Short mmCIF file of C-alpha atoms in Angstrom, two decimals:
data_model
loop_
_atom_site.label_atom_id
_atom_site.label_comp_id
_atom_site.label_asym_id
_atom_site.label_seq_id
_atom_site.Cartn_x
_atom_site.Cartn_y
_atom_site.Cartn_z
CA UNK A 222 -16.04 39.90 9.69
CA UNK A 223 -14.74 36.38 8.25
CA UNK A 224 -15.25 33.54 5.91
CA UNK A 225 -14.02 30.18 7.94
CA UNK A 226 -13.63 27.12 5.93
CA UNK A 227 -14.43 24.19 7.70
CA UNK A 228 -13.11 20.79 5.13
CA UNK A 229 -13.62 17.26 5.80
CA UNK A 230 -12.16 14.37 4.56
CA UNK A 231 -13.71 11.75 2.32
CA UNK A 232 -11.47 8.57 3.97
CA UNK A 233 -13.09 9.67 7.68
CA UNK A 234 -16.40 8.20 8.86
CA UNK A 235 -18.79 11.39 8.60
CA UNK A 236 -19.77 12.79 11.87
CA UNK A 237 -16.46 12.48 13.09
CA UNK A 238 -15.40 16.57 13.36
CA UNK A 239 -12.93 17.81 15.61
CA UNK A 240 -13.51 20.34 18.45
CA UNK A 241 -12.17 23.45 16.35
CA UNK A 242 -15.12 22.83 13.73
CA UNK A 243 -17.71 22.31 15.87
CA UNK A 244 -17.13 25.58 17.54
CA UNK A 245 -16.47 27.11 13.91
CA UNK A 246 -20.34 25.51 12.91
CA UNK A 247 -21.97 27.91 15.39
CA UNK A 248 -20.44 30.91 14.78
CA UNK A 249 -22.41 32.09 11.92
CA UNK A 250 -24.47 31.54 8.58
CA UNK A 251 -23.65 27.69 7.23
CA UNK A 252 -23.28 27.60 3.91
CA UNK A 253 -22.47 24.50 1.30
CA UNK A 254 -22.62 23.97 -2.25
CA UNK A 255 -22.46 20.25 -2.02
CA UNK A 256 -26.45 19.24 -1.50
CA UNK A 257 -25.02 15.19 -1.32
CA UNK A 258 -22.58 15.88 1.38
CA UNK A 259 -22.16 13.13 3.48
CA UNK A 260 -21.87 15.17 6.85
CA UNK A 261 -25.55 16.91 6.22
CA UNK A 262 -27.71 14.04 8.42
CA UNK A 263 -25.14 14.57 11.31
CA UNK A 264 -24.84 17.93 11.80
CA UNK A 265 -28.89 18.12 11.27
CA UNK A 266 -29.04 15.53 14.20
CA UNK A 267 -26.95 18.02 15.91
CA UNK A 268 -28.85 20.86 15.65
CA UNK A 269 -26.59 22.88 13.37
CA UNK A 270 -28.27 24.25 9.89
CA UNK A 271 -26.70 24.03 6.21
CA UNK A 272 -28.15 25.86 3.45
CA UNK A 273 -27.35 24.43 0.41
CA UNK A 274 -26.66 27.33 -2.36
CA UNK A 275 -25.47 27.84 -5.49
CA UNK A 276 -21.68 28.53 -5.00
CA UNK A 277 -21.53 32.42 -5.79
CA UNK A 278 -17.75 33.54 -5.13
CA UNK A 279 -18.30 37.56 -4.96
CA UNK A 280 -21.86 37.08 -3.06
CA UNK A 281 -19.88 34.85 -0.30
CA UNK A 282 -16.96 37.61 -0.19
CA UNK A 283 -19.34 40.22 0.06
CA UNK A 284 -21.61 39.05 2.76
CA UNK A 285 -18.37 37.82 5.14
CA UNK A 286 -17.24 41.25 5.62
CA UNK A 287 -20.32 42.32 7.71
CA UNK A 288 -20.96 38.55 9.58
CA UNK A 289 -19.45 35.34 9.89
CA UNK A 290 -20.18 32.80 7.10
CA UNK A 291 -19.01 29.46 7.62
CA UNK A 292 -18.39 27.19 4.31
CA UNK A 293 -18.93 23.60 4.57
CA UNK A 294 -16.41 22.64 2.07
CA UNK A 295 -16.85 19.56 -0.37
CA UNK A 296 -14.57 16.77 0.04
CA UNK A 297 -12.52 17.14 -2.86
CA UNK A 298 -11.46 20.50 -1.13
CA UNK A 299 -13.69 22.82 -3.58
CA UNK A 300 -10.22 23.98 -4.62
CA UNK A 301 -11.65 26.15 -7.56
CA UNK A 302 -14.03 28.05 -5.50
CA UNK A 303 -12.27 28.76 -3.05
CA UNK A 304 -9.97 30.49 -5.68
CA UNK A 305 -12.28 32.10 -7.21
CA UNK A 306 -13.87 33.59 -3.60
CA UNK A 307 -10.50 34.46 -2.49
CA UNK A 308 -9.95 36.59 -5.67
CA UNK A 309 -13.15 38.25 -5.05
CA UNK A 310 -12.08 38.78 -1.42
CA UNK A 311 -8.88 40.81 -2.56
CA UNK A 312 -10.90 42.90 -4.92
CA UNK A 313 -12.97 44.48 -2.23
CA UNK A 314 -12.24 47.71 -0.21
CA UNK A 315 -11.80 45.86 3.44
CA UNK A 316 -11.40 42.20 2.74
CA UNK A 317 -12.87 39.70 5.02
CA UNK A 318 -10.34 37.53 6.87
CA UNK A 319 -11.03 33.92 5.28
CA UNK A 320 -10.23 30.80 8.06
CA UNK A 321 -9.26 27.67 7.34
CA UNK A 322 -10.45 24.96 9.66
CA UNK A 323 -9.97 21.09 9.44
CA UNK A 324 -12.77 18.96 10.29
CA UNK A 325 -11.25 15.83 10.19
CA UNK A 326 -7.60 14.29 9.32
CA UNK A 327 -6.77 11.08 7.38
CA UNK A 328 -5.12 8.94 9.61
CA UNK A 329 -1.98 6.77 8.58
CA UNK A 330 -2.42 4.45 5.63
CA UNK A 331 -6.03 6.68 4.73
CA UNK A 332 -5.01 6.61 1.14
CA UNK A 333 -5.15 3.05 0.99
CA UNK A 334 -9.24 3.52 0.74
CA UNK A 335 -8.57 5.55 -2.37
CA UNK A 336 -6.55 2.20 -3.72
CA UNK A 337 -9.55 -0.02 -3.14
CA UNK A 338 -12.05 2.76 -4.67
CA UNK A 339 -10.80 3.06 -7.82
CA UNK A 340 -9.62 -0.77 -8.14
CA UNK A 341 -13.36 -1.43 -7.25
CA UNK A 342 -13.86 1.31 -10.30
CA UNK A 343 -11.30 -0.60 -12.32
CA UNK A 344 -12.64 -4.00 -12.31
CA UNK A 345 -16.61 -2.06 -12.88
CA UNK A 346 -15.67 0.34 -15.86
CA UNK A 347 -11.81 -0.79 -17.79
CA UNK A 348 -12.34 -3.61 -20.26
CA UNK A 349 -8.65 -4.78 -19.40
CA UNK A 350 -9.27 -4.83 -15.92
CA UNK A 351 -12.54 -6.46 -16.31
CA UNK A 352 -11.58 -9.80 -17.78
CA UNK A 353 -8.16 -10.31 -15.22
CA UNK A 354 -8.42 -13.92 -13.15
CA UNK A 355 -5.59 -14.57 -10.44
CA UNK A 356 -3.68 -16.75 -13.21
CA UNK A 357 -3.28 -14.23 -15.54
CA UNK A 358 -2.10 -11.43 -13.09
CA UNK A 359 0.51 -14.28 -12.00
CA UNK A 360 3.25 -12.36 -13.90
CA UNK A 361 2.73 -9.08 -13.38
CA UNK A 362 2.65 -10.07 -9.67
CA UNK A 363 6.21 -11.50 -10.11
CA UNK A 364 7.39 -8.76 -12.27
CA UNK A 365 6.61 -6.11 -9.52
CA UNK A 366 8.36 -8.14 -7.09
CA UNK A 367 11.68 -8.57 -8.86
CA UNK A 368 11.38 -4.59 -9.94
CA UNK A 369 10.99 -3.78 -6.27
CA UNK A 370 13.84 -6.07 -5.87
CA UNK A 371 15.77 -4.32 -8.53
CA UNK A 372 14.98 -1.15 -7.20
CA UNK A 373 16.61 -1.84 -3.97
CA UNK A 374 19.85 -3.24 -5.18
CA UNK A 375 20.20 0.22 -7.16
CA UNK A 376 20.03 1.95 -3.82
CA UNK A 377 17.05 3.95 -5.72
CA UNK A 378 15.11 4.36 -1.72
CA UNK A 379 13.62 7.36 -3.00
CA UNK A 380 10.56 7.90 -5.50
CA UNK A 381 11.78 5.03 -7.44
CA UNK A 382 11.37 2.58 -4.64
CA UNK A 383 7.74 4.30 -3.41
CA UNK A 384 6.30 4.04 -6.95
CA UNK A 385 7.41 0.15 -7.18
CA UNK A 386 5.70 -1.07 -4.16
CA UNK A 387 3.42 0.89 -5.40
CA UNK A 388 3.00 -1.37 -8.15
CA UNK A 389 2.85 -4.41 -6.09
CA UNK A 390 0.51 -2.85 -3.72
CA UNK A 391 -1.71 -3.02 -6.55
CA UNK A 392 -1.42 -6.30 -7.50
CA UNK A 393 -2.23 -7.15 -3.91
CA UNK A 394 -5.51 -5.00 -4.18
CA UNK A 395 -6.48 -6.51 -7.07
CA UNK A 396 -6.16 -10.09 -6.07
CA UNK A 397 -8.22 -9.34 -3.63
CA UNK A 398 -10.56 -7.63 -5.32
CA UNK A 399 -11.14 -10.83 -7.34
CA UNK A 400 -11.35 -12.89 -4.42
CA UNK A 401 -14.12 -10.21 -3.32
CA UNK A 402 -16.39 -11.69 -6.17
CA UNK A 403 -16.69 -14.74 -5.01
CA UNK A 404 -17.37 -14.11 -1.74
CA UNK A 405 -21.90 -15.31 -0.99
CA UNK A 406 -21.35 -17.86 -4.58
CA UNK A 407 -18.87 -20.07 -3.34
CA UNK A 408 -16.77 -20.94 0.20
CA UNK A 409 -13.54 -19.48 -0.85
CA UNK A 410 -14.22 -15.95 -0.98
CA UNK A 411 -12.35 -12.59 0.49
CA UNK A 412 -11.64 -8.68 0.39
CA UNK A 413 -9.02 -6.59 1.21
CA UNK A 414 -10.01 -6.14 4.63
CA UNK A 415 -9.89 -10.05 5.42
CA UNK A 416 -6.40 -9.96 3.79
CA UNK A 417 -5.39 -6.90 6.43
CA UNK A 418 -7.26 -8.97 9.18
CA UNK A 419 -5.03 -11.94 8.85
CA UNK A 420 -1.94 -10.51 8.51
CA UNK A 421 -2.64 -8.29 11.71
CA UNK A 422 -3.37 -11.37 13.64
CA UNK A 423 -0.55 -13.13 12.48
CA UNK A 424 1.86 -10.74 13.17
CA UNK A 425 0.18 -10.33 16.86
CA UNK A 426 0.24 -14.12 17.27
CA UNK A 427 4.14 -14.25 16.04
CA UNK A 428 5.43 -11.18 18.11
CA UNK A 429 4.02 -12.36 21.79
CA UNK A 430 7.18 -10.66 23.40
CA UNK A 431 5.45 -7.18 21.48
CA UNK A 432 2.22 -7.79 22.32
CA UNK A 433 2.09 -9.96 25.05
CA UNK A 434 4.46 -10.81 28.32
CA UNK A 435 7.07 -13.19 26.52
CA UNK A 436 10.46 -12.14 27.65
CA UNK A 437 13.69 -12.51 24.56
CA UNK A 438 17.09 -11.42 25.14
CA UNK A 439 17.75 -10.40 21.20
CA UNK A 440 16.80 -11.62 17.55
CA UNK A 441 17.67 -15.01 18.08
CA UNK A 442 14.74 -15.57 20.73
CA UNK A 443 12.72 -14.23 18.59
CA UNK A 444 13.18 -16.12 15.65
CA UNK A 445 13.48 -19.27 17.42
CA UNK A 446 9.59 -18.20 18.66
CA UNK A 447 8.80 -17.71 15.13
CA UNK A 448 9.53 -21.48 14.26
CA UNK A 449 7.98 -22.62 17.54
CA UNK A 450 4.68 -20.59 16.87
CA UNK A 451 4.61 -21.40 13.34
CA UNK A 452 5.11 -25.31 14.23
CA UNK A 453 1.96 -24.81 16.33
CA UNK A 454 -0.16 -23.43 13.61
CA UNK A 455 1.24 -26.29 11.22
CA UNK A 456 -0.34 -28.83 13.37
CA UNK A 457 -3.41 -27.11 13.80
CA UNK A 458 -4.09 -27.26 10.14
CA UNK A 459 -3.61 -30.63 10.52
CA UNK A 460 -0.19 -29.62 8.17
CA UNK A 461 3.05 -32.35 8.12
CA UNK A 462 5.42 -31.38 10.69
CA UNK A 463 8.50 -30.91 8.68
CA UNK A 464 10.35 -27.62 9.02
CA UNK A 465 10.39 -27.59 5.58
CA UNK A 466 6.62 -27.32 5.13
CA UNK A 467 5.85 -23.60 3.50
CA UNK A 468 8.54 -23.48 1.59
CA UNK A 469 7.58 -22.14 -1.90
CA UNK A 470 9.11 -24.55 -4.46
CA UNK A 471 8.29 -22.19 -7.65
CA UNK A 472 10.37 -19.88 -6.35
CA UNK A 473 13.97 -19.25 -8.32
CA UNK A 474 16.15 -22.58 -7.43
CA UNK A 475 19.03 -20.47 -6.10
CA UNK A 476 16.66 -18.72 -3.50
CA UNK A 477 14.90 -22.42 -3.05
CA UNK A 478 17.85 -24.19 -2.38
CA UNK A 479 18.94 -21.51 -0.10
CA UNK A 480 16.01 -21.78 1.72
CA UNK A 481 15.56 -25.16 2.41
CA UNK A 482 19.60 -25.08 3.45
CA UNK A 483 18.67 -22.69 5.78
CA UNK A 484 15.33 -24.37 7.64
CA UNK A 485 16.90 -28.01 7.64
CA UNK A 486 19.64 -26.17 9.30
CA UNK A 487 18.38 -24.62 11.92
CA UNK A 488 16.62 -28.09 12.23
CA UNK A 489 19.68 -29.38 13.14
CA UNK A 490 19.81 -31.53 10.16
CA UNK A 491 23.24 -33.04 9.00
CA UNK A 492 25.24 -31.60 6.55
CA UNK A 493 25.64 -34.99 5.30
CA UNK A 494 21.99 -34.76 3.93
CA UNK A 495 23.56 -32.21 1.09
CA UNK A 496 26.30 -33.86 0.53
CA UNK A 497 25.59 -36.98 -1.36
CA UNK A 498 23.43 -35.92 -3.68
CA UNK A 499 23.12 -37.60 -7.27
CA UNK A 500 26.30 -36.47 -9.42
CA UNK A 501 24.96 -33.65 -11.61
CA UNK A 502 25.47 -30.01 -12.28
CA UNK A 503 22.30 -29.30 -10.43
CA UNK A 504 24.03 -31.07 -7.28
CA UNK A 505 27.23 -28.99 -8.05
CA UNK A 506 24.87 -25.82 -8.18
CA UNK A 507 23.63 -27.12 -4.76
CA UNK A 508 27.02 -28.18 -3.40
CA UNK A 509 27.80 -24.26 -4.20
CA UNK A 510 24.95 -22.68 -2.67
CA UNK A 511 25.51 -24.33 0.90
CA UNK A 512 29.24 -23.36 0.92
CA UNK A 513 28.15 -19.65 -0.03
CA UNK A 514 25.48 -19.89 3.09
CA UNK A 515 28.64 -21.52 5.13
CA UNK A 516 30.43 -18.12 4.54
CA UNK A 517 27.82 -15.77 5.80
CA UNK A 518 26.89 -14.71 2.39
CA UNK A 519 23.61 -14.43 0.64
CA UNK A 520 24.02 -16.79 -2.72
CA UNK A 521 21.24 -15.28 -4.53
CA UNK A 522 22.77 -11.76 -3.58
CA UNK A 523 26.10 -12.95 -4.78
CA UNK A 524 25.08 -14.26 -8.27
CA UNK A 525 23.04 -11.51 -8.94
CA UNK A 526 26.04 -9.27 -8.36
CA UNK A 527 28.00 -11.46 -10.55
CA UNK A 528 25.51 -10.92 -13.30
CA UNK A 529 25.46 -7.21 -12.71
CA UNK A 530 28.77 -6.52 -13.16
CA UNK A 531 28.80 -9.02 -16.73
CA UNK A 532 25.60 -7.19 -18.04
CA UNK A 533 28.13 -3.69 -17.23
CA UNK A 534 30.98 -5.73 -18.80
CA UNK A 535 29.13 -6.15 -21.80
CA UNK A 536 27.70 -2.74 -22.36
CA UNK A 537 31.53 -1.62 -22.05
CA UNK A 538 32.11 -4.17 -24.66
CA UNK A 539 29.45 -3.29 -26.91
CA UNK A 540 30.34 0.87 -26.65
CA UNK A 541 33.99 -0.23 -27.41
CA UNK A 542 32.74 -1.97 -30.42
CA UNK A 543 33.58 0.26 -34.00
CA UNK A 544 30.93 0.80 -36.13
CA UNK A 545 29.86 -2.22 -38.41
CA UNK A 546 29.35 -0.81 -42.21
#
């Protein structure tokens, strides 16, 4: 007859099967080797029965080729039984047909539950991981955002780029995995899922011509909304007023002064503002910055171009170079 398969996975709320298992559950003799598996209470509540056995390759084989056994597989896919019955399958005279049927599918960004289990394990079981505090991850949070940053100017949109925000996924995860801890001791704590709540109703709050009936004719509208919206939640929080507000100052100063060029800008602020600054190099740096902007170019992109093509310079220098004695 046949074997059919029926998996689950671990990142779906159990219970939730689709119609091709359910039908696959009544067609014969249930069978699991997993006694903790988390779909048991449901499909007891549903009537269907699961014998928990002691996983037995050739017995399995042998009894699907003269009825139907259905397999509730565990989570982690029972990979190496399912080897091992499908090499006992080919050694037989007629070999049963063996089915493979999905019970549930991850949905998009499932994996992201693995992330917070085994950061949860992390901060339980690694001694490193145990004695982090958001000050001392401060660097490795930077780090991963310049080598993200890094990645991109190298083009590298591939595996290198997946495996750096990767990285500073992490460091996201973790931070709030900290913040977790505090959360019933004092008023200041979070987890993950409060981080993913407030971005998702920022972003709905910031994109009403998305998700609600605001009409824009292009980009501009649209950022122009931004600043309006974001004004709005400014004075809320009781926050100053300035367009400047928000504007990280320990970021690096040609990004900063870029910045700040650009909000008092669209401000409408004079250009005059920048141009009396005291006499100094840093004023000269500034002076720089603003005429880089005033050409449509980025002036963080542009120095860090610069620098790339010294640091080749020099390693063409330095491979030039004869042999010292």
């Amino acid at each position: 007859m046949a074997l059919i398969v029926v998996t689950t996975s671990p990142r779906v709320a159990p219970g939730l099967l689709t119609p091709a298992a359910w039908q696959a559950l009544t067609r014969g003799r249930v069978l699991t080797g997993t006694p903790e598996h988390p779909y048991l209470p449901y499909l007891g509540e549903a009537g269907v029965l699961v014998e928990v056995v002691t996983p037995d390759p050739g017995a399995i084989a042998r009894e699907s080729r003269t009825g139907t056994v259905v397999w509730l597989a565990a989570q982690d896919g029972d990979e190496d039984f399912m080897r091992a019955v499908g090499h006992a399958a080919i050694s037989l005279d007629e070999p049963p047909e063996i089915e493979v049927v999905p019970g549930s599918y991850d949905l998009p960004g499932a994996r992201l539950l693995d992330l917070v289990q085994v950061m949860d394990r992390l901060r339980r079981e690694c001694p490193w991981d145990r004695k982090q505090t958001h000050e001392s991850l401060v660097p490795y949070l930077v780090e991963e955002a310049y080598e993200v940053l890094e990645t991109i100017h190298e083009g590298d949109y591939g595996p290198p780029l997946r495996e750096e925000l990767g990285d500073l996924l992490l460091q996201v995860v973790f931070h709030a995995r900290l913040a977790q801890e505090r959360m019933g001791t004092d008023g200041d704590g979070f987890d993950i899922d409060d981080v993913a709540d407030g971005i998702v109703e920022k972003l709905v709050r910031r994109h009403p011509h998305v998700f609600a009936d605001v009409a824009v004719s292009g980009a501009g509208d649209v950022a122009d909304n931004w600043e309006t919206i974001k004004a709005a939640e400014r004075a809320a929080k009781g926050e100053t007023a300035s367009v400047l507000s928000g504007v990280p100052m320990g970021q690096p100063a040609i990004s900063l002064a870029a910045q700040l060029l650009r909000r008092a800008g669209r401000a409408g602020a004079p250009a005059s503002l920048a141009g009396d600054l005291a006499p100094s190099a840093g004023a000269r740096l500034f002076a720089l910055v603003r005429e880089t902007q005033d050409a449509g170019l980025d002036p963080e992109a542009e120095l860090r171009a610069a620098a790339r093509e010294y640091r080749r310079r020099v390693e063409e220098w330095e491979g030039a170079r004869p042999d010292t004695p």
